Amino acid sequence: MKGRESGMPDEAYWASFFDPHTVLDRLRLPQNSSCNVLEFGCGYGTFTLPAASRTRGRVTALDIEPEMVSLVAQRAQAAGLVNVHAEVRDFVEHGTGVSAGSQGHVMVFNLLHIEDPLALLRETHRTLQPGGTLSVIHWRSDIETPRGPPLAIRPRPEQCASWLTWSGFGPVVQVELAAAAPYHFGILATRAAD
């Protein structure tokens, strides 16, 4: 994968950075919906399983690490979440493999420090249905954080918003995550109708 890896910490430590349900509320992932959700980089499933509990649609969870994908699949099965499809995929190199315009919500969390964020955002735009929502969270660059990529490669919220606009999203709005994810900023964007 042509990314700049920041490393995944121990799972319990990672989980301490987020209140996943509140983050998803703030990022407007609807409850009791039927939209399909695509997650770039599912990791431990921190957001995968809460997202799957909110929708009757399919939640496609992609990650390059087979161990993470296996863990997410096992946890989804144990929780009775039959709508989770976890897949090993290098989406930076090979795209997502999902049909164009098939997703109602896409989650790109802690990834826009990769070498070519615009390619990733173009793929995100391709997958979203018109009117669909992209939610982005990333490590803040204005404060020291206990984890995350080096400050020098972290994008600022304004930079991410500019990339989203350039990639065809609009409107683009910053979302306050506060105590739900104090080391992160959030952005919401919509794919305009064609």
GROMACS .gro file of C-alpha atoms in nm:
model
  194
    1MET     CA    1   0.000   0.000   0.000
    2LYS     CA    2   0.134   0.342  -0.092
    3GLY     CA    3   0.058   0.493   0.243
    4ARG     CA    4   0.255   0.641   0.523
    5GLU     CA    5   0.182   0.412   0.813
    6SER     CA    6   0.140   0.548   1.162
    7GLY     CA    7   0.094   0.208   1.329
    8MET     CA    8  -0.201   0.072   1.523
    9PRO     CA    9  -0.165   0.078   1.900
   10ASP     CA   10  -0.291  -0.187   2.138
   11GLU     CA   11  -0.668  -0.224   2.097
   12ALA     CA   12  -0.768  -0.110   2.445
   13TYR     CA   13  -0.552   0.200   2.412
   14TRP     CA   14  -0.695   0.268   2.064
   15ALA     CA   15  -1.053   0.234   2.194
   16SER     CA   16  -0.981   0.493   2.465
   17PHE     CA   17  -0.948   0.763   2.196
   18PHE     CA   18  -1.309   0.740   2.076
   19ASP     CA   19  -1.672   0.720   2.176
   20PRO     CA   20  -1.775   0.552   1.848
   21HIS     CA   21  -2.152   0.593   1.882
   22THR     CA   22  -2.123   0.964   1.960
   23VAL     CA   23  -1.875   1.014   1.675
   24LEU     CA   24  -2.117   0.845   1.434
   25ASP     CA   25  -2.402   1.060   1.568
   26ARG     CA   26  -2.199   1.376   1.506
   27LEU     CA   27  -2.104   1.251   1.159
   28ARG     CA   28  -2.473   1.197   1.083
   29LEU     CA   29  -2.470   0.824   1.018
   30PRO     CA   30  -2.845   0.770   1.051
   31GLN     CA   31  -3.010   0.523   1.286
   32ASN     CA   32  -3.247   0.264   1.138
   33SER     CA   33  -3.148   0.336   0.781
   34SER     CA   34  -3.113   0.104   0.487
   35CYS     CA   35  -2.810   0.273   0.331
   36ASN     CA   36  -2.496   0.084   0.239
   37VAL     CA   37  -2.186   0.196   0.427
   38LEU     CA   38  -1.825   0.167   0.309
   39GLU     CA   39  -1.538   0.191   0.556
   40PHE     CA   40  -1.182   0.251   0.439
   41GLY     CA   41  -0.943   0.091   0.690
   42CYS     CA   42  -1.162  -0.089   0.944
   43GLY     CA   43  -0.883  -0.172   1.189
   44TYR     CA   44  -1.028  -0.336   1.501
   45GLY     CA   45  -1.386  -0.261   1.394
   46THR     CA   46  -1.414   0.036   1.630
   47PHE     CA   47  -1.661   0.203   1.394
   48THR     CA   48  -1.761  -0.097   1.180
   49LEU     CA   49  -1.981  -0.269   1.434
   50PRO     CA   50  -2.156   0.048   1.560
   51ALA     CA   51  -2.221   0.145   1.195
   52ALA     CA   52  -2.362  -0.199   1.119
   53SER     CA   53  -2.599  -0.175   1.415
   54ARG     CA   54  -2.745   0.147   1.263
   55THR     CA   55  -2.829   0.022   0.914
   56ARG     CA   56  -3.003  -0.264   0.743
   57GLY     CA   57  -2.780  -0.200   0.442
   58ARG     CA   58  -2.448  -0.369   0.380
   59VAL     CA   59  -2.142  -0.244   0.567
   60THR     CA   60  -1.829  -0.313   0.362
   61ALA     CA   61  -1.523  -0.295   0.587
   62LEU     CA   62  -1.190  -0.287   0.403
   63ASP     CA   63  -0.841  -0.322   0.545
   64ILE     CA   64  -0.502  -0.428   0.414
   65GLU     CA   65  -0.428  -0.635   0.727
   66PRO     CA   66  -0.575  -0.988   0.716
   67GLU     CA   67  -0.570  -1.017   1.095
   68MET     CA   68  -0.785  -0.706   1.133
   69VAL     CA   69  -1.033  -0.822   0.870
   70SER     CA   70  -1.062  -1.164   1.035
   71LEU     CA   71  -1.116  -1.004   1.375
   72VAL     CA   72  -1.389  -0.773   1.243
   73ALA     CA   73  -1.565  -1.062   1.067
   74GLN     CA   74  -1.556  -1.273   1.385
   75ARG     CA   75  -1.688  -0.989   1.600
   76ALA     CA   76  -1.968  -0.912   1.355
   77GLN     CA   77  -2.072  -1.276   1.353
   78ALA     CA   78  -2.060  -1.296   1.734
   79ALA     CA   79  -2.277  -0.982   1.756
   80GLY     CA   80  -2.528  -1.123   1.507
   81LEU     CA   81  -2.453  -0.847   1.255
   82VAL     CA   82  -2.512  -1.031   0.928
   83ASN     CA   83  -2.479  -0.713   0.721
   84VAL     CA   84  -2.099  -0.679   0.764
   85HIS     CA   85  -1.877  -0.778   0.475
   86ALA     CA   86  -1.512  -0.756   0.586
   87GLU     CA   87  -1.255  -0.783   0.309
   88VAL     CA   88  -0.877  -0.776   0.279
   89ARG     CA   89  -0.808  -0.510   0.018
   90ASP     CA   90  -0.537  -0.262  -0.074
   91PHE     CA   91  -0.785   0.007  -0.170
   92VAL     CA   92  -0.509   0.263  -0.230
   93GLU     CA   93  -0.361   0.048  -0.508
   94HIS     CA   94  -0.670  -0.134  -0.635
   95GLY     CA   95  -0.975   0.069  -0.537
   96THR     CA   96  -1.265  -0.062  -0.335
   97GLY     CA   97  -1.420  -0.311  -0.574
   98VAL     CA   98  -1.769  -0.178  -0.499
   99SER     CA   99  -2.002  -0.053  -0.770
  100ALA     CA  100  -2.015   0.313  -0.862
  101GLY     CA  101  -2.288   0.503  -0.681
  102SER     CA  102  -2.371   0.211  -0.452
  103GLN     CA  103  -2.296   0.361  -0.108
  104GLY     CA  104  -2.507   0.593   0.104
  105HIS     CA  105  -2.231   0.673   0.353
  106VAL     CA  106  -1.852   0.637   0.333
  107MET     CA  107  -1.615   0.658   0.630
  108VAL     CA  108  -1.252   0.766   0.579
  109PHE     CA  109  -1.097   0.777   0.924
  110ASN     CA  110  -0.729   0.851   0.996
  111LEU     CA  111  -0.616   0.796   0.637
  112LEU     CA  112  -0.570   1.128   0.461
  113HIS     CA  113  -0.202   1.147   0.552
  114ILE     CA  114  -0.134   0.895   0.272
  115GLU     CA  115   0.087   1.000  -0.018
  116ASP     CA  116  -0.201   1.057  -0.263
  117PRO     CA  117  -0.514   1.153  -0.068
  118LEU     CA  118  -0.683   1.288  -0.381
  119ALA     CA  119  -0.683   0.944  -0.547
  120LEU     CA  120  -0.849   0.800  -0.237
  121LEU     CA  121  -1.108   1.079  -0.237
  122ARG     CA  122  -1.181   1.027  -0.609
  123GLU     CA  123  -1.252   0.660  -0.534
  124THR     CA  124  -1.471   0.767  -0.243
  125HIS     CA  125  -1.665   1.001  -0.470
  126ARG     CA  126  -1.708   0.723  -0.729
  127THR     CA  127  -1.860   0.486  -0.475
  128LEU     CA  128  -2.110   0.732  -0.324
  129GLN     CA  129  -2.460   0.767  -0.457
  130PRO     CA  130  -2.573   1.121  -0.541
  131GLY     CA  131  -2.672   1.283  -0.212
  132GLY     CA  132  -2.459   1.032  -0.019
  133THR     CA  133  -2.238   1.143   0.269
  134LEU     CA  134  -1.865   1.118   0.322
  135SER     CA  135  -1.744   1.142   0.681
  136VAL     CA  136  -1.379   1.208   0.756
  137ILE     CA  137  -1.197   1.211   1.085
  138HIS     CA  138  -0.826   1.263   1.125
  139TRP     CA  139  -0.568   1.326   1.393
  140ARG     CA  140  -0.542   1.693   1.484
  141SER     CA  141  -0.222   1.872   1.391
  142ASP     CA  142  -0.264   2.168   1.627
  143ILE     CA  143  -0.204   1.973   1.949
  144GLU     CA  144   0.019   1.691   2.064
  145THR     CA  145  -0.163   1.357   2.057
  146PRO     CA  146  -0.072   1.028   2.222
  147ARG     CA  147  -0.066   0.845   1.885
  148GLY     CA  148  -0.098   0.914   1.516
  149PRO     CA  149   0.131   0.991   1.224
  150PRO     CA  150   0.406   1.252   1.252
  151LEU     CA  151   0.271   1.606   1.276
  152ALA     CA  152   0.451   1.699   0.954
  153ILE     CA  153   0.230   1.471   0.742
  154ARG     CA  154  -0.104   1.533   0.914
  155PRO     CA  155  -0.346   1.732   0.702
  156ARG     CA  156  -0.520   2.031   0.855
  157PRO     CA  157  -0.900   2.056   0.843
  158GLU     CA  158  -0.882   2.335   0.584
  159GLN     CA  159  -0.657   2.122   0.365
  160CYS     CA  160  -0.896   1.827   0.385
  161ALA     CA  161  -1.192   2.052   0.306
  162SER     CA  162  -1.008   2.184   0.001
  163TRP     CA  163  -0.933   1.830  -0.117
  164LEU     CA  164  -1.298   1.733  -0.075
  165THR     CA  165  -1.418   2.031  -0.273
  166TRP     CA  166  -1.163   1.961  -0.545
  167SER     CA  167  -1.283   1.597  -0.556
  168GLY     CA  168  -1.640   1.707  -0.631
  169PHE     CA  169  -1.798   1.712  -0.286
  170GLY     CA  170  -2.014   1.992  -0.158
  171PRO     CA  171  -2.114   2.128   0.077
  172VAL     CA  172  -1.818   2.051   0.302
  173VAL     CA  173  -1.854   2.128   0.674
  174GLN     CA  174  -1.631   2.082   0.974
  175VAL     CA  175  -1.785   1.888   1.264
  176GLU     CA  176  -1.696   1.937   1.630
  177LEU     CA  177  -1.609   1.599   1.784
  178ALA     CA  178  -1.524   1.735   2.134
  179ALA     CA  179  -1.507   1.468   2.403
  180ALA     CA  180  -1.617   1.193   2.162
  181ALA     CA  181  -1.277   1.209   1.988
  182PRO     CA  182  -1.067   1.485   2.149
  183TYR     CA  183  -0.755   1.419   1.940
  184HIS     CA  184  -0.941   1.433   1.607
  185PHE     CA  185  -1.127   1.671   1.381
  186GLY     CA  186  -1.426   1.574   1.171
  187ILE     CA  187  -1.555   1.677   0.830
  188LEU     CA  188  -1.878   1.595   0.650
  189ALA     CA  189  -1.933   1.628   0.276
  190THR     CA  190  -2.207   1.535   0.035
  191ARG     CA  191  -2.181   1.406  -0.317
  192ALA     CA  192  -2.384   1.643  -0.527
  193ALA     CA  193  -2.654   1.505  -0.755
  194ASP     CA  194  -2.520   1.442  -1.104
   0.00000   0.00000   0.00000
